[in-house]
């Protein structure tokens, strides 16, 4: 089986969140199962700088009026196809935002062009490689199945994965004529509350829809989580599958991770304390025996960071320390910086994105706080499990599916791996803090939960099997 994966991010070349991690890791896990994946990514400035050994694969002479070169190379185990359209992708700033942090105004055009290139490859434009299935990710590539339906005879099946339904690619209807689709495609597929919806179009036209955990697959059937798309998801419910993400257990391995102050394993857990000291030093925290909590997150409403900021004082009053790494809403960044100023030695904040530091924090913190209002899958709790950092999580989406709450029964049977709580308001967080402190005081139980987490299989193995089964059934049906 040959899969064309189309993604606007792929770790380690370009990542702004979980999408990048998944697009970078899933192909490697699939390769171990005999599935050959080529990953199409945009030729952002940083990508073109990082890769070497480019071989010209194809020249696109008309992608909505743009010319583009398709390069092929291999990078850290990934077979990459890179769409080089300098006009659209060779820019300063992030993949979606300019250096001032504003969305590029032509994002609709950048990712329509990118999606169209994916559809052309799916239709067999490359002389020596034709995929048996297309796997698109999120709104940025959701137009690929739309183009496959209208611009080409639909020959191969497509899968569209929702990593976060909150990001939908909704644009003014005025852009429709520039998408190069027939007029009837507007009402049939992409129309979304009078606008053009990229994700909506993809969900309407993809052969199958997946999302990144079984719980989230159920939640998005309802308005609170479906965010306007719940009706469509319900109409297509038989095509929806929830497959939980895994993590790259080579990149995230406490025994070999070079970002740690000291490596450790299940058997040498006490050596975590060196990392704990290193985290305290890095964040200007007192080096004492009080529980060290961390946050590694986008600082946004989705992640419940407003509720956390409101309860920092109580966490400190209970005797905890807190290390926060993140960036996002300016008001939340200020709220955490203020908390650090109020509690010197107890709360430390680093604003920004820092991959090495995030590894050290997982290795040195006692617990990670993840009070998300919704969480399609979530990866930080999976890293935490692997690193013996106890996840304290809101009971939603993938957090619900991957963490076993330390109830009395779960503690007794030895299955507990973390703490779950129902997130309603700040009181729910206070309740979670108290439970975490109580568990921390019971050293034996705490260590048991840590070790059970470290023994949990968070690799891609089982999930890759689920993708292979889905791909195979779609390809078999399509023949
Ligand atoms: P989302 O994709 O919604 O942001 P996930 O938990 O699925 O959330 O994935 C977030 C990824 O980004 C994880 O790999 C996490 O470690 C990483 N991350 C988030 N914020 C930071 C940060 N400030 N510095 C380093 N890594 C971060």
XYZ file of C-alpha atoms in Angstrom, residues 32-312:
281
model
C 7.160 -0.763 10.166
C 3.809 -2.270 9.086
C 4.738 -2.342 5.411
C 2.899 0.823 4.366
C 4.940 3.183 2.228
C 4.115 6.833 2.923
C 5.284 9.929 1.107
C 4.571 13.153 2.966
C 3.756 16.311 1.029
C 4.668 19.517 2.877
C 4.958 23.158 1.790
C 8.427 24.491 0.980
C 8.542 27.041 3.818
C 11.803 28.987 4.139
C 12.898 26.869 7.117
C 12.130 23.627 5.265
C 14.077 24.562 2.136
C 17.036 25.562 4.341
C 17.026 22.367 6.395
C 16.741 19.698 3.715
C 19.505 18.475 1.415
C 19.784 16.160 -1.575
C 16.679 17.516 -3.328
C 15.676 15.736 -6.514
C 13.292 17.482 -8.871
C 10.201 15.327 -9.219
C 7.692 17.440 -11.147
C 6.869 20.942 -12.385
C 3.334 22.171 -11.803
C 2.572 24.760 -14.470
C -0.791 25.883 -13.148
C -1.843 25.659 -9.510
C -4.562 28.320 -9.420
C -2.277 30.420 -11.591
C 0.913 29.595 -9.641
C 3.856 27.614 -10.879
C 5.435 25.200 -8.447
C 8.313 22.756 -8.258
C 7.909 19.457 -6.486
C 11.102 18.245 -4.844
C 11.735 14.866 -3.321
C 14.124 13.984 -0.520
C 14.486 11.893 2.604
C 14.773 13.570 5.979
C 15.160 11.719 9.275
C 13.313 8.687 8.023
C 10.547 10.641 6.262
C 10.065 10.391 2.486
C 9.205 13.976 1.669
C 7.616 15.643 -1.309
C 8.077 19.386 -0.971
C 5.904 21.866 -2.844
C 8.115 24.830 -3.604
C 6.111 27.939 -4.518
C 8.338 30.771 -3.228
C 5.592 33.381 -3.671
C 3.433 31.573 -1.135
C 5.779 29.758 1.227
C 9.177 31.459 1.235
C 8.242 34.037 3.883
C 9.454 35.136 7.304
C 7.262 34.230 10.264
C 5.506 30.971 11.117
C 3.701 28.562 8.818
C 0.454 30.539 9.139
C 1.417 33.882 10.653
C 3.618 36.823 9.718
C 6.465 38.005 11.977
C 3.980 40.258 13.822
C 1.844 37.237 14.705
C -1.024 38.022 12.323
C -2.524 35.362 10.063
C -1.355 35.792 6.483
C -4.282 37.268 4.588
C -3.847 34.833 1.717
C -3.803 31.668 3.847
C -6.850 30.464 1.933
C -4.891 30.703 -1.313
C -1.672 29.240 0.114
C -3.439 26.128 1.342
C -5.836 25.823 -1.594
C -2.797 25.695 -3.886
C -1.129 23.182 -1.577
C -4.260 21.002 -1.438
C -4.638 21.146 -5.204
C -1.066 19.895 -5.655
C -1.971 16.972 -3.375
C -5.033 16.185 -5.498
C -2.924 16.207 -8.668
C -0.456 13.739 -7.164
C -3.403 11.596 -6.051
C -4.672 11.650 -9.623
C -1.368 10.234 -10.845
C 0.545 13.225 -12.229
C 3.903 11.793 -11.127
C 5.353 9.478 -13.745
C 6.744 6.885 -11.343
C 4.624 6.958 -8.181
C 0.888 6.806 -7.666
C -0.606 6.483 -4.190
C -3.339 3.988 -3.351
C -4.824 6.349 -0.762
C -4.605 9.974 0.346
C -4.434 10.995 4.002
C -5.086 14.717 4.594
C -4.838 16.539 7.921
C -6.904 19.462 9.238
C -8.325 22.430 7.315
C -5.044 23.284 5.613
C -5.241 20.170 3.429
C -8.974 19.492 3.653
C -9.472 20.865 0.139
C -7.550 17.922 -1.323
C -10.585 15.578 -1.249
C -12.706 18.450 -2.602
C -10.379 18.903 -5.569
C -10.216 15.130 -6.006
C -13.975 15.043 -6.347
C -14.445 17.958 -8.735
C -11.249 18.487 -10.646
C -10.434 14.857 -11.286
C -12.172 11.587 -11.680
C -12.211 10.270 -8.143
C -10.101 7.174 -8.293
C -8.540 6.562 -4.904
C -9.963 6.796 -1.388
C -9.190 9.688 0.948
C -8.985 9.988 4.722
C -9.283 13.340 6.458
C -8.079 13.566 10.055
C -9.446 16.226 12.391
C -6.710 17.176 14.845
C -8.718 20.095 16.210
C -12.172 21.022 14.925
C -11.799 24.532 16.367
C -9.589 25.440 13.418
C -11.831 25.291 10.370
C -10.420 27.459 7.584
C -13.548 29.581 7.162
C -13.272 32.332 4.551
C -15.410 34.884 2.742
C -17.548 33.498 -0.113
C -15.804 36.086 -2.305
C -12.816 33.718 -2.620
C -14.878 30.934 -4.178
C -14.329 31.892 -7.858
C -10.546 31.857 -7.279
C -10.603 28.235 -6.058
C -11.038 26.892 -9.570
C -14.000 24.684 -8.681
C -17.232 24.318 -10.686
C -20.064 26.600 -9.490
C -22.150 23.703 -8.156
C -19.337 22.719 -5.764
C -20.224 25.733 -3.631
C -23.630 24.529 -2.440
C -22.754 20.848 -2.713
C -19.573 20.893 -0.675
C -17.777 23.956 0.591
C -20.643 26.285 1.594
C -20.485 26.843 5.351
C -22.971 29.249 6.940
C -22.771 31.347 3.759
C -18.960 31.322 3.752
C -16.413 28.959 2.231
C -15.342 26.296 4.732
C -12.229 24.303 3.887
C -12.644 21.776 6.704
C -16.356 21.578 5.968
C -15.646 20.787 2.310
C -13.178 18.088 3.263
C -15.535 16.471 5.762
C -18.234 16.425 3.107
C -16.088 14.816 0.411
C -13.454 12.601 2.092
C -14.120 8.872 1.932
C -13.454 8.495 5.653
C -13.029 10.889 8.548
C -10.831 10.191 11.521
C -10.176 12.089 14.658
C -7.489 11.574 17.217
C -9.309 9.814 20.048
C -12.490 7.768 20.494
C -13.879 10.204 23.097
C -13.398 13.227 20.833
C -15.065 11.302 17.970
C -18.188 11.156 20.160
C -17.914 14.656 21.570
C -17.880 16.344 18.142
C -21.370 14.995 17.477
C -22.607 17.717 19.866
C -22.601 21.520 19.487
C -20.359 22.183 22.499
C -17.496 20.367 20.772
C -18.565 20.192 17.104
C -18.338 23.980 16.788
C -20.847 24.257 13.964
C -19.848 21.055 12.175
C -21.774 18.666 14.456
C -24.675 18.312 11.976
C -22.378 17.236 9.175
C -20.408 14.889 11.429
C -23.666 13.283 12.537
C -24.787 12.852 8.935
C -21.498 11.058 8.229
C -21.202 9.252 11.544
C -20.664 5.862 9.883
C -17.536 7.217 8.196
C -16.058 8.619 11.444
C -13.332 6.752 13.345
C -11.511 7.702 16.547
C -7.881 6.543 16.634
C -5.775 7.768 19.504
C -2.353 9.280 18.730
C 0.873 7.656 19.789
C 4.242 9.305 20.361
C 7.680 8.737 18.922
C 9.181 6.649 21.709
C 12.707 7.067 20.303
C 12.582 10.856 20.415
C 10.828 10.689 23.803
C 12.888 8.191 25.746
C 14.127 9.118 29.254
C 16.925 6.565 28.938
C 18.534 8.292 25.938
C 17.045 11.807 25.722
C 19.978 14.213 25.305
C 17.961 17.193 26.582
C 17.894 15.799 30.119
C 20.298 16.631 32.938
C 20.369 12.924 33.723
C 18.915 9.892 31.971
C 16.858 7.394 33.919
C 14.549 4.436 33.546
C 11.823 2.679 35.451
C 14.523 0.957 37.481
C 16.492 4.142 38.268
C 13.582 6.466 38.944
C 15.369 8.178 41.843
C 17.740 9.709 39.268
C 14.862 11.928 38.116
C 15.787 14.182 41.042
C 18.735 15.608 39.074
C 16.290 16.756 36.405
C 13.997 18.117 39.102
C 16.829 20.274 40.400
C 17.645 21.389 36.867
C 14.025 22.460 36.245
C 13.958 24.358 39.545
C 17.208 26.120 38.643
C 16.019 26.964 35.114
C 12.771 28.503 36.441
C 14.292 30.206 39.479
C 12.386 27.997 41.924
C 13.418 26.980 45.415
C 15.091 23.608 45.487
C 13.008 21.845 48.117
C 10.877 18.762 48.466
C 7.513 20.310 47.669
C 5.675 18.935 44.630
C 6.786 20.539 41.390
C 3.953 21.040 38.897
C 4.496 22.066 35.300
C 2.553 23.402 32.340
C 3.775 22.974 28.739
C 1.098 24.438 26.578
C -0.312 27.009 24.269
C -1.609 29.634 26.702
C -5.201 29.724 25.480
C -8.810 29.396 26.584
C -9.007 25.910 25.017
C -6.256 24.731 27.349
C -8.085 26.133 30.426
C -5.118 28.384 31.125
C -7.355 31.205 32.415
C -8.679 28.886 35.143
C -5.166 27.786 35.991
C -3.916 31.382 36.203
C -6.789 32.166 38.578
C -5.857 29.315 40.902
C -2.060 29.640 41.014
